[in-house]
Amino acid sequence: MLEKIEKVLKEAGDWKAKNSEEIEKFRLSFLSKKGRLNELFDDFKNVPNEKKREIGQELNKLKAKLEERFAELQQSKSNSAGLDIEKPDVFLPEINGSLGSLHPLTLVRKRITEIFARMGFSSEDGPEIESDWYNFTALNFAENHPAREMQDTFFVSKGKEQKDDMILRTHTSNVQVRLMEAKKPPLRSIMIGRVYRNEAISARAHCQFHQVEGLYIDKNVSFKDLKDTLLHFSKEMFGKDTKIRLRPSYFPFTEPSAEIDISCFICKGEGCNICKKTGWVEIAGSGMVDPNVLINSGIDPEEYTGFAFGMGIERIAMLKYDINDIRLFFDNDVRFLNQFQGA
Ligand code: DAH
């Protein structure tokens, strides 16, 4: 019996296992119900009484050693550098390569910020919940002027006594006034953010969208500076062959005012659906800051002049990426968002 125990111990000690299958074989041969250890325990019944104590001890030692050896084999396999590694293999190709992507509005926002930063424009922020003063009155919208109705407004609270109405800003132009109040000219900044209008939601209009506002105030700023700045921006954003055209327009806060069109970069002016066969697409409102706005913001219009412009970020993104429904920006449908990976 002792010889048998000795033999099993030696075999177990010599056992080599390179992979899970071979380790399992070890377990089956030695430790399972029908394995060698149990066989010996069965034989134990036939051991004469006077030897039972000694052999019993040896058998228990063997059991402990076999279990130890089994644990050892398992351990050495997980440490091995062979192919059968159960630890994650860093060299395997990735299973799910999706890292997510930036939202198209973020991409356009970043690009706009980059282009203007290179022309010396800083980025500024302002509140989305705004008083009537900053959103309208300071921007030269007269009380009861129909221009207030051009921008259907969401009201947050009705002003009482000395207090103003609080609203959701209808444009980013509110930040112009705040900026001119807070800092002395020269000022050269863009202001990007979300705006709200009480509009029926459709493929072309939404009750929330984003704008970028631009403001340049200094001595002797001219209409030519406005034109050159927006021409440079348009070329950077839509391609170096892009042309711009200015159409006379009206905004309470600029005089003179102009709408900026870019030459259609899809059909190159031949006429397509994007430009409605005109060869031009509108991208911005702009103009020379009205002297009343400068006065309302604490700047002397005799000393300083400036230009301002405002454009819709969704509109730029829709043109740039050929997106035909503004609602897609807010749906968070991954089939839409995934298309901007690596853009
Ligand atoms: N605030 C105008 C709008 O929401 C856009 C705009 C037009 C901004 C002319 C300007 C500007 O700064 O000069 O429609």
mmCIF file of C-alpha atoms and ligand atoms in Angstrom, residues 151 171 173 176 197 211 213 251 253-254 285-287 308-310, ligand 1:
data_model
loop_
_atom_site.group_PDB
_atom_site.id
_atom_site.type_symbol
_atom_site.label_atom_id
_atom_site.label_comp_id
_atom_site.label_asym_id
_atom_site.label_seq_id
_atom_site.Cartn_x
_atom_site.Cartn_y
_atom_site.Cartn_z
ATOM 1 C CA GLN A 151 -38.463 86.096 -32.697
ATOM 2 C CA HIS A 171 -30.438 84.933 -30.003
ATOM 3 C CA SER A 173 -26.798 88.953 -29.422
ATOM 4 C CA GLN A 176 -22.702 91.516 -27.164
ATOM 5 C CA ARG A 197 -37.773 80.321 -30.040
ATOM 6 C CA GLN A 211 -25.894 80.511 -32.804
ATOM 7 C CA GLU A 213 -22.382 85.808 -32.497
ATOM 8 C CA PHE A 251 -31.820 94.360 -37.800
ATOM 9 C CA PHE A 253 -29.089 96.541 -33.610
ATOM 10 C CA THR A 254 -27.092 97.215 -36.785
ATOM 11 C CA GLY A 285 -27.012 88.304 -40.530
ATOM 12 C CA SER A 286 -24.592 91.140 -39.952
ATOM 13 C CA GLY A 287 -23.994 94.858 -39.894
ATOM 14 C CA ALA A 308 -21.439 92.293 -35.537
ATOM 15 C CA PHE A 309 -22.767 89.149 -37.098
ATOM 16 C CA GLY A 310 -24.825 86.155 -36.113
HETATM 17 N N1 DAH B 1 -29.555 88.042 -33.875
HETATM 18 C C1 DAH B 1 -29.907 87.829 -35.260
HETATM 19 C C2 DAH B 1 -30.887 86.661 -35.353
HETATM 20 O O1 DAH B 1 -30.991 85.898 -34.433
HETATM 21 C C3 DAH B 1 -28.668 87.492 -36.057
HETATM 22 C C4 DAH B 1 -27.787 88.678 -36.202
HETATM 23 C C5 DAH B 1 -27.938 89.523 -37.266
HETATM 24 C C6 DAH B 1 -26.801 88.915 -35.258
HETATM 25 C C7 DAH B 1 -27.125 90.627 -37.413
HETATM 26 C C8 DAH B 1 -25.971 90.010 -35.408
HETATM 27 C C9 DAH B 1 -26.140 90.861 -36.506
HETATM 28 O O2 DAH B 1 -25.009 90.304 -34.538
HETATM 29 O O3 DAH B 1 -25.340 91.914 -36.631
HETATM 30 O O4 DAH B 1 -31.534 86.524 -36.340
#
